[in-house]
């Protein structure tokens, strides 16, 4: 993989690439989970960067040309100008975060009407994938893994405070029918259970969803990713 730092709106983003991504007609774009926004229920993390970047490990198993787009204020930029803990806590799925991710993708990947983009998001990265798909031309497929696609249901079940300032995909109009949606969940996942996303799925009846036996929130996405990727073909 190749690592670089690229500006979004006014945030820096760490990007990893592999394969002939610049000229590929089909490109996979990976979005990471929430990492560690909180150390405990009453203590915000000084740096939310994922200790185990699962989405990056997914990309390492992907034979297709791909990009991994880091979030604003993650990957060593938590103390950068304009970065505040709100951006990785209550505002982690805000319009400000989505706009910077869309901006950085457009900056590194000038629009090509022949290119087909697949957005792949793990956990909270799946929420961002759905939100980005509404704003970015060329997206043909969205794949989420263990994604908390109804923020209110998710926070309520776990007793968290509501993510005021974040955009809840379950309250939005459906994604355009031309965008194929594939949502994968682990049968043993106690963080994001199928019941938590039923409002989102009801809003998007064209979306495909699968409950996978033996998987939980972290296991066993990386190990089985090459096989699961056949859903994208």
PDB file of C-alpha atoms in Angstrom:
ATOM      1  CA  UNK A   1       0.000   0.000   0.000  1.00  0.00           C
ATOM      2  CA  UNK A   2       0.963   3.616  -0.494  1.00  0.00           C
ATOM      3  CA  UNK A   3       0.216   6.217   2.198  1.00  0.00           C
ATOM      4  CA  UNK A   4      -0.402   9.911   1.619  1.00  0.00           C
ATOM      5  CA  UNK A   5      -2.008  12.894   3.342  1.00  0.00           C
ATOM      6  CA  UNK A   6      -4.610  14.906   1.436  1.00  0.00           C
ATOM      7  CA  UNK A   7      -6.737  17.905   2.339  1.00  0.00           C
ATOM      8  CA  UNK A   8     -10.520  17.603   2.410  1.00  0.00           C
ATOM      9  CA  UNK A   9     -12.545  20.724   3.167  1.00  0.00           C
ATOM     10  CA  UNK A  10     -10.232  22.057   5.879  1.00  0.00           C
ATOM     11  CA  UNK A  11      -9.183  18.779   7.468  1.00  0.00           C
ATOM     12  CA  UNK A  12      -6.265  16.533   6.573  1.00  0.00           C
ATOM     13  CA  UNK A  13      -7.031  12.913   5.767  1.00  0.00           C
ATOM     14  CA  UNK A  14      -4.701   9.926   5.677  1.00  0.00           C
ATOM     15  CA  UNK A  15      -5.201   7.857   2.522  1.00  0.00           C
ATOM     16  CA  UNK A  16      -3.911   4.407   1.633  1.00  0.00           C
ATOM     17  CA  UNK A  17      -4.016   3.094  -1.922  1.00  0.00           C
ATOM     18  CA  UNK A  18      -3.214  -0.119  -3.700  1.00  0.00           C
ATOM     19  CA  UNK A  19      -3.450  -1.370  -7.245  1.00  0.00           C
ATOM     20  CA  UNK A  20      -3.954   0.751 -10.351  1.00  0.00           C
ATOM     21  CA  UNK A  21      -6.548   2.880  -8.565  1.00  0.00           C
ATOM     22  CA  UNK A  22      -6.116   6.061 -10.626  1.00  0.00           C
ATOM     23  CA  UNK A  23      -7.243   4.480 -13.906  1.00  0.00           C
ATOM     24  CA  UNK A  24      -9.406   1.602 -12.658  1.00  0.00           C
ATOM     25  CA  UNK A  25     -12.895   1.350 -14.120  1.00  0.00           C
ATOM     26  CA  UNK A  26     -14.082  -0.288 -10.871  1.00  0.00           C
ATOM     27  CA  UNK A  27     -12.721   1.121  -7.609  1.00  0.00           C
ATOM     28  CA  UNK A  28     -13.371   0.144  -4.004  1.00  0.00           C
ATOM     29  CA  UNK A  29     -13.291   2.888  -1.351  1.00  0.00           C
ATOM     30  CA  UNK A  30     -12.956   1.793   2.296  1.00  0.00           C
ATOM     31  CA  UNK A  31     -14.161   3.711   5.352  1.00  0.00           C
ATOM     32  CA  UNK A  32     -13.054   2.844   8.877  1.00  0.00           C
ATOM     33  CA  UNK A  33     -15.151   2.315  11.992  1.00  0.00           C
ATOM     34  CA  UNK A  34     -15.412   4.799  14.850  1.00  0.00           C
ATOM     35  CA  UNK A  35     -12.204   3.667  16.516  1.00  0.00           C
ATOM     36  CA  UNK A  36     -12.054   4.818  20.143  1.00  0.00           C
ATOM     37  CA  UNK A  37     -14.097   8.024  20.524  1.00  0.00           C
ATOM     38  CA  UNK A  38     -14.641   7.422  24.241  1.00  0.00           C
ATOM     39  CA  UNK A  39     -12.325   5.785  26.803  1.00  0.00           C
ATOM     40  CA  UNK A  40     -15.255   5.377  29.194  1.00  0.00           C
ATOM     41  CA  UNK A  41     -18.823   6.674  29.392  1.00  0.00           C
ATOM     42  CA  UNK A  42     -17.656   9.970  30.889  1.00  0.00           C
ATOM     43  CA  UNK A  43     -14.159  10.325  29.408  1.00  0.00           C
ATOM     44  CA  UNK A  44     -13.531  11.359  25.797  1.00  0.00           C
ATOM     45  CA  UNK A  45     -10.460   9.922  24.061  1.00  0.00           C
ATOM     46  CA  UNK A  46      -7.710  12.386  23.181  1.00  0.00           C
ATOM     47  CA  UNK A  47      -7.111  10.452  19.950  1.00  0.00           C
ATOM     48  CA  UNK A  48      -9.958   8.391  18.448  1.00  0.00           C
ATOM     49  CA  UNK A  49      -7.822   6.501  15.921  1.00  0.00           C
ATOM     50  CA  UNK A  50      -8.685   2.809  15.696  1.00  0.00           C
ATOM     51  CA  UNK A  51      -6.133   0.626  17.476  1.00  0.00           C
ATOM     52  CA  UNK A  52      -6.997  -2.144  15.019  1.00  0.00           C
ATOM     53  CA  UNK A  53      -8.041  -0.555  11.703  1.00  0.00           C
ATOM     54  CA  UNK A  54     -10.308  -3.356  10.550  1.00  0.00           C
ATOM     55  CA  UNK A  55     -11.305  -1.633   7.302  1.00  0.00           C
ATOM     56  CA  UNK A  56      -7.641  -1.252   6.362  1.00  0.00           C
ATOM     57  CA  UNK A  57      -7.150  -4.963   6.933  1.00  0.00           C
ATOM     58  CA  UNK A  58     -10.169  -5.604   4.727  1.00  0.00           C
ATOM     59  CA  UNK A  59      -8.587  -3.584   1.954  1.00  0.00           C
ATOM     60  CA  UNK A  60      -5.372  -5.595   2.291  1.00  0.00           C
ATOM     61  CA  UNK A  61      -7.436  -8.697   1.398  1.00  0.00           C
ATOM     62  CA  UNK A  62      -9.072  -7.036  -1.616  1.00  0.00           C
ATOM     63  CA  UNK A  63      -7.623  -7.910  -5.046  1.00  0.00           C
ATOM     64  CA  UNK A  64      -9.327  -4.891  -6.665  1.00  0.00           C
ATOM     65  CA  UNK A  65      -7.763  -1.420  -6.945  1.00  0.00           C
ATOM     66  CA  UNK A  66      -8.783   0.395  -3.774  1.00  0.00           C
ATOM     67  CA  UNK A  67      -8.569   3.510  -1.613  1.00  0.00           C
ATOM     68  CA  UNK A  68      -8.805   3.772   2.163  1.00  0.00           C
ATOM     69  CA  UNK A  69      -9.959   7.216   3.287  1.00  0.00           C
ATOM     70  CA  UNK A  70      -9.231   8.195   6.889  1.00  0.00           C
ATOM     71  CA  UNK A  71     -11.662  10.369   8.819  1.00  0.00           C
ATOM     72  CA  UNK A  72     -11.111  14.004   9.780  1.00  0.00           C
ATOM     73  CA  UNK A  73      -9.067  14.352  12.994  1.00  0.00           C
ATOM     74  CA  UNK A  74      -8.114  10.652  13.024  1.00  0.00           C
ATOM     75  CA  UNK A  75      -4.713   9.062  12.276  1.00  0.00           C
ATOM     76  CA  UNK A  76      -2.634  11.530  14.267  1.00  0.00           C
ATOM     77  CA  UNK A  77      -4.573  14.723  13.505  1.00  0.00           C
ATOM     78  CA  UNK A  78      -6.717  14.902  16.658  1.00  0.00           C
ATOM     79  CA  UNK A  79      -4.855  17.966  17.897  1.00  0.00           C
ATOM     80  CA  UNK A  80      -4.819  19.732  14.527  1.00  0.00           C
ATOM     81  CA  UNK A  81      -6.439  23.095  13.971  1.00  0.00           C
ATOM     82  CA  UNK A  82     -10.261  22.927  13.717  1.00  0.00           C
ATOM     83  CA  UNK A  83     -10.308  19.466  15.307  1.00  0.00           C
ATOM     84  CA  UNK A  84     -12.441  19.157  18.430  1.00  0.00           C
ATOM     85  CA  UNK A  85     -13.720  16.076  20.292  1.00  0.00           C
ATOM     86  CA  UNK A  86     -17.224  16.814  18.970  1.00  0.00           C
ATOM     87  CA  UNK A  87     -16.045  15.577  15.549  1.00  0.00           C
ATOM     88  CA  UNK A  88     -15.380  12.076  16.868  1.00  0.00           C
ATOM     89  CA  UNK A  89     -18.162  11.918  19.466  1.00  0.00           C
ATOM     90  CA  UNK A  90     -21.603  13.445  18.875  1.00  0.00           C
ATOM     91  CA  UNK A  91     -20.663  14.865  15.466  1.00  0.00           C
ATOM     92  CA  UNK A  92     -18.905  11.800  14.096  1.00  0.00           C
ATOM     93  CA  UNK A  93     -21.524  11.460  11.296  1.00  0.00           C
ATOM     94  CA  UNK A  94     -22.176  15.166  10.861  1.00  0.00           C
ATOM     95  CA  UNK A  95     -22.552  17.064   7.592  1.00  0.00           C
ATOM     96  CA  UNK A  96     -19.124  18.581   8.306  1.00  0.00           C
ATOM     97  CA  UNK A  97     -17.463  15.150   8.437  1.00  0.00           C
ATOM     98  CA  UNK A  98     -19.340  13.893   5.368  1.00  0.00           C
ATOM     99  CA  UNK A  99     -18.472  17.032   3.374  1.00  0.00           C
ATOM    100  CA  UNK A 100     -14.747  16.657   4.079  1.00  0.00           C
ATOM    101  CA  UNK A 101     -14.761  12.971   3.119  1.00  0.00           C
ATOM    102  CA  UNK A 102     -16.573  13.751  -0.133  1.00  0.00           C
ATOM    103  CA  UNK A 103     -14.150  16.610  -0.788  1.00  0.00           C
ATOM    104  CA  UNK A 104     -11.030  14.485  -0.321  1.00  0.00           C
ATOM    105  CA  UNK A 105     -12.413  11.719  -2.550  1.00  0.00           C
ATOM    106  CA  UNK A 106     -13.109  14.245  -5.293  1.00  0.00           C
ATOM    107  CA  UNK A 107      -9.655  15.752  -4.858  1.00  0.00           C
ATOM    108  CA  UNK A 108      -7.756  12.488  -5.330  1.00  0.00           C
ATOM    109  CA  UNK A 109     -10.230  11.023  -7.800  1.00  0.00           C
ATOM    110  CA  UNK A 110     -11.423  13.505 -10.432  1.00  0.00           C
ATOM    111  CA  UNK A 111     -14.835  12.540 -11.777  1.00  0.00           C
ATOM    112  CA  UNK A 112     -14.815   9.989 -14.550  1.00  0.00           C
ATOM    113  CA  UNK A 113     -18.295   9.048 -15.830  1.00  0.00           C
ATOM    114  CA  UNK A 114     -17.012   5.606 -16.828  1.00  0.00           C
ATOM    115  CA  UNK A 115     -15.704   4.774 -13.339  1.00  0.00           C
ATOM    116  CA  UNK A 116     -17.862   2.693 -10.989  1.00  0.00           C
ATOM    117  CA  UNK A 117     -17.320   3.286  -7.280  1.00  0.00           C
ATOM    118  CA  UNK A 118     -18.076   0.832  -4.500  1.00  0.00           C
ATOM    119  CA  UNK A 119     -18.154   2.315  -0.993  1.00  0.00           C
ATOM    120  CA  UNK A 120     -17.307  -0.214   1.736  1.00  0.00           C
ATOM    121  CA  UNK A 121     -17.778   0.790   5.354  1.00  0.00           C
ATOM    122  CA  UNK A 122     -17.186  -1.121   8.567  1.00  0.00           C
ATOM    123  CA  UNK A 123     -19.348  -0.290  11.616  1.00  0.00           C
ATOM    124  CA  UNK A 124     -19.626   3.524  11.803  1.00  0.00           C
ATOM    125  CA  UNK A 125     -17.798   3.663   8.493  1.00  0.00           C
ATOM    126  CA  UNK A 126     -20.881   1.997   7.020  1.00  0.00           C
ATOM    127  CA  UNK A 127     -22.999   4.911   8.239  1.00  0.00           C
ATOM    128  CA  UNK A 128     -20.608   7.294   6.494  1.00  0.00           C
ATOM    129  CA  UNK A 129     -20.648   5.173   3.320  1.00  0.00           C
ATOM    130  CA  UNK A 130     -24.438   5.510   3.098  1.00  0.00           C
ATOM    131  CA  UNK A 131     -24.248   9.260   3.721  1.00  0.00           C
ATOM    132  CA  UNK A 132     -21.418   9.792   1.217  1.00  0.00           C
ATOM    133  CA  UNK A 133     -23.311   7.847  -1.460  1.00  0.00           C
ATOM    134  CA  UNK A 134     -25.971  10.566  -1.397  1.00  0.00           C
ATOM    135  CA  UNK A 135     -23.390  13.251  -2.218  1.00  0.00           C
ATOM    136  CA  UNK A 136     -20.860  11.615  -4.538  1.00  0.00           C
ATOM    137  CA  UNK A 137     -21.374  10.971  -8.246  1.00  0.00           C
ATOM    138  CA  UNK A 138     -20.330   7.615  -9.662  1.00  0.00           C
ATOM    139  CA  UNK A 139     -21.301   5.442  -6.684  1.00  0.00           C
ATOM    140  CA  UNK A 140     -22.811   2.199  -7.972  1.00  0.00           C
ATOM    141  CA  UNK A 141     -22.655   0.010  -4.847  1.00  0.00           C
ATOM    142  CA  UNK A 142     -22.605   0.492  -1.070  1.00  0.00           C
ATOM    143  CA  UNK A 143     -21.495  -2.388   1.148  1.00  0.00           C
ATOM    144  CA  UNK A 144     -21.693  -2.098   4.928  1.00  0.00           C
ATOM    145  CA  UNK A 145     -20.453  -4.500   7.586  1.00  0.00           C
ATOM    146  CA  UNK A 146     -21.915  -4.404  11.104  1.00  0.00           C
ATOM    147  CA  UNK A 147     -23.114  -0.843  10.520  1.00  0.00           C
ATOM    148  CA  UNK A 148     -25.288   1.028  13.048  1.00  0.00           C
ATOM    149  CA  UNK A 149     -27.591   2.431  10.371  1.00  0.00           C
ATOM    150  CA  UNK A 150     -30.209   3.760  12.810  1.00  0.00           C
ATOM    151  CA  UNK A 151     -28.315   6.022  15.193  1.00  0.00           C
ATOM    152  CA  UNK A 152     -31.243   6.652  17.536  1.00  0.00           C
ATOM    153  CA  UNK A 153     -32.055   2.959  17.967  1.00  0.00           C
ATOM    154  CA  UNK A 154     -28.362   2.179  18.487  1.00  0.00           C
ATOM    155  CA  UNK A 155     -27.722   4.858  21.123  1.00  0.00           C
ATOM    156  CA  UNK A 156     -30.988   4.097  22.924  1.00  0.00           C
ATOM    157  CA  UNK A 157     -30.264   0.362  23.158  1.00  0.00           C
ATOM    158  CA  UNK A 158     -26.804   0.933  24.622  1.00  0.00           C
ATOM    159  CA  UNK A 159     -27.853   3.782  26.917  1.00  0.00           C
ATOM    160  CA  UNK A 160     -25.648   6.310  25.100  1.00  0.00           C
ATOM    161  CA  UNK A 161     -26.594   9.937  24.662  1.00  0.00           C
ATOM    162  CA  UNK A 162     -28.145  10.711  21.276  1.00  0.00           C
ATOM    163  CA  UNK A 163     -25.616  11.830  18.651  1.00  0.00           C
ATOM    164  CA  UNK A 164     -26.981  15.353  18.302  1.00  0.00           C
ATOM    165  CA  UNK A 165     -25.446  16.918  15.197  1.00  0.00           C
ATOM    166  CA  UNK A 166     -24.967  13.616  13.378  1.00  0.00           C
ATOM    167  CA  UNK A 167     -27.105  12.566  10.405  1.00  0.00           C
ATOM    168  CA  UNK A 168     -29.195   9.454  11.000  1.00  0.00           C
ATOM    169  CA  UNK A 169     -29.538   7.424   7.752  1.00  0.00           C
ATOM    170  CA  UNK A 170     -32.747   5.836   9.063  1.00  0.00           C
ATOM    171  CA  UNK A 171     -34.538   9.206   8.984  1.00  0.00           C
ATOM    172  CA  UNK A 172     -33.575  10.084   5.404  1.00  0.00           C
ATOM    173  CA  UNK A 173     -35.282   9.348   2.122  1.00  0.00           C
ATOM    174  CA  UNK A 174     -34.107   6.095   0.472  1.00  0.00           C
ATOM    175  CA  UNK A 175     -30.886   5.993  -1.491  1.00  0.00           C
ATOM    176  CA  UNK A 176     -31.435   6.220  -5.226  1.00  0.00           C
ATOM    177  CA  UNK A 177     -32.587   2.887  -6.609  1.00  0.00           C
ATOM    178  CA  UNK A 178     -29.677   2.868  -9.079  1.00  0.00           C
ATOM    179  CA  UNK A 179     -27.284   2.429  -6.121  1.00  0.00           C
ATOM    180  CA  UNK A 180     -27.061  -1.197  -5.082  1.00  0.00           C
ATOM    181  CA  UNK A 181     -27.030  -1.652  -1.307  1.00  0.00           C
ATOM    182  CA  UNK A 182     -25.606  -4.700   0.489  1.00  0.00           C
ATOM    183  CA  UNK A 183     -25.722  -4.690   4.306  1.00  0.00           C
ATOM    184  CA  UNK A 184     -23.999  -7.523   6.178  1.00  0.00           C
ATOM    185  CA  UNK A 185     -24.466  -8.275   9.881  1.00  0.00           C
ATOM    186  CA  UNK A 186     -23.032 -10.826  12.282  1.00  0.00           C
ATOM    187  CA  UNK A 187     -25.504 -13.156  13.974  1.00  0.00           C
ATOM    188  CA  UNK A 188     -23.454 -12.995  17.206  1.00  0.00           C
ATOM    189  CA  UNK A 189     -23.035  -9.198  17.117  1.00  0.00           C
ATOM    190  CA  UNK A 190     -24.331  -7.621  20.346  1.00  0.00           C
ATOM    191  CA  UNK A 191     -23.192  -4.125  19.345  1.00  0.00           C
ATOM    192  CA  UNK A 192     -25.319  -3.870  16.185  1.00  0.00           C
ATOM    193  CA  UNK A 193     -28.178  -6.343  16.121  1.00  0.00           C
ATOM    194  CA  UNK A 194     -30.578  -6.764  13.174  1.00  0.00           C
ATOM    195  CA  UNK A 195     -33.425  -5.237  15.213  1.00  0.00           C
ATOM    196  CA  UNK A 196     -31.486  -1.983  15.462  1.00  0.00           C
ATOM    197  CA  UNK A 197     -31.511  -1.437  11.703  1.00  0.00           C
ATOM    198  CA  UNK A 198     -35.037  -2.513  10.819  1.00  0.00           C
ATOM    199  CA  UNK A 199     -36.226   1.116  10.437  1.00  0.00           C
ATOM    200  CA  UNK A 200     -33.412   1.810   7.956  1.00  0.00           C
ATOM    201  CA  UNK A 201     -34.173  -1.367   6.011  1.00  0.00           C
ATOM    202  CA  UNK A 202     -37.873  -0.481   5.923  1.00  0.00           C
ATOM    203  CA  UNK A 203     -36.915   2.891   4.433  1.00  0.00           C
ATOM    204  CA  UNK A 204     -34.718   1.159   1.846  1.00  0.00           C
ATOM    205  CA  UNK A 205     -36.722  -1.908   0.763  1.00  0.00           C
ATOM    206  CA  UNK A 206     -34.523  -2.414  -2.303  1.00  0.00           C
ATOM    207  CA  UNK A 207     -31.457  -3.020  -0.106  1.00  0.00           C
ATOM    208  CA  UNK A 208     -30.095  -6.535   0.272  1.00  0.00           C
ATOM    209  CA  UNK A 209     -29.149  -7.613   3.784  1.00  0.00           C
ATOM    210  CA  UNK A 210     -27.599 -10.795   5.140  1.00  0.00           C
ATOM    211  CA  UNK A 211     -27.197 -12.157   8.664  1.00  0.00           C
ATOM    212  CA  UNK A 212     -24.032 -14.273   8.835  1.00  0.00           C
ATOM    213  CA  UNK A 213     -23.771 -17.120  11.345  1.00  0.00           C
ATOM    214  CA  UNK A 214     -20.655 -17.190  13.532  1.00  0.00           C
ATOM    215  CA  UNK A 215     -19.764 -13.530  12.975  1.00  0.00           C
ATOM    216  CA  UNK A 216     -19.861 -10.826  15.656  1.00  0.00           C
ATOM    217  CA  UNK A 217     -18.910  -7.159  15.508  1.00  0.00           C
ATOM    218  CA  UNK A 218     -15.210  -7.847  14.824  1.00  0.00           C
ATOM    219  CA  UNK A 219     -15.005 -11.546  13.953  1.00  0.00           C
ATOM    220  CA  UNK A 220     -14.663 -12.815  11.275  1.00  0.00           C
ATOM    221  CA  UNK A 221     -14.884 -10.103   8.623  1.00  0.00           C
ATOM    222  CA  UNK A 222     -11.207  -9.909   7.684  1.00  0.00           C
ATOM    223  CA  UNK A 223     -10.642 -13.657   7.487  1.00  0.00           C
ATOM    224  CA  UNK A 224     -13.598 -14.188   5.153  1.00  0.00           C
ATOM    225  CA  UNK A 225     -13.498 -10.925   3.238  1.00  0.00           C
ATOM    226  CA  UNK A 226     -12.294 -12.309  -0.136  1.00  0.00           C
ATOM    227  CA  UNK A 227     -15.326 -14.640  -0.153  1.00  0.00           C
ATOM    228  CA  UNK A 228     -17.760 -11.975   1.058  1.00  0.00           C
ATOM    229  CA  UNK A 229     -16.541  -9.642  -1.675  1.00  0.00           C
ATOM    230  CA  UNK A 230     -18.295 -11.812  -4.214  1.00  0.00           C
ATOM    231  CA  UNK A 231     -21.459  -9.960  -3.154  1.00  0.00           C
ATOM    232  CA  UNK A 232     -19.989  -6.924  -4.917  1.00  0.00           C
ATOM    233  CA  UNK A 233     -19.531  -8.668  -8.269  1.00  0.00           C
TER     234      UNK A 233
END
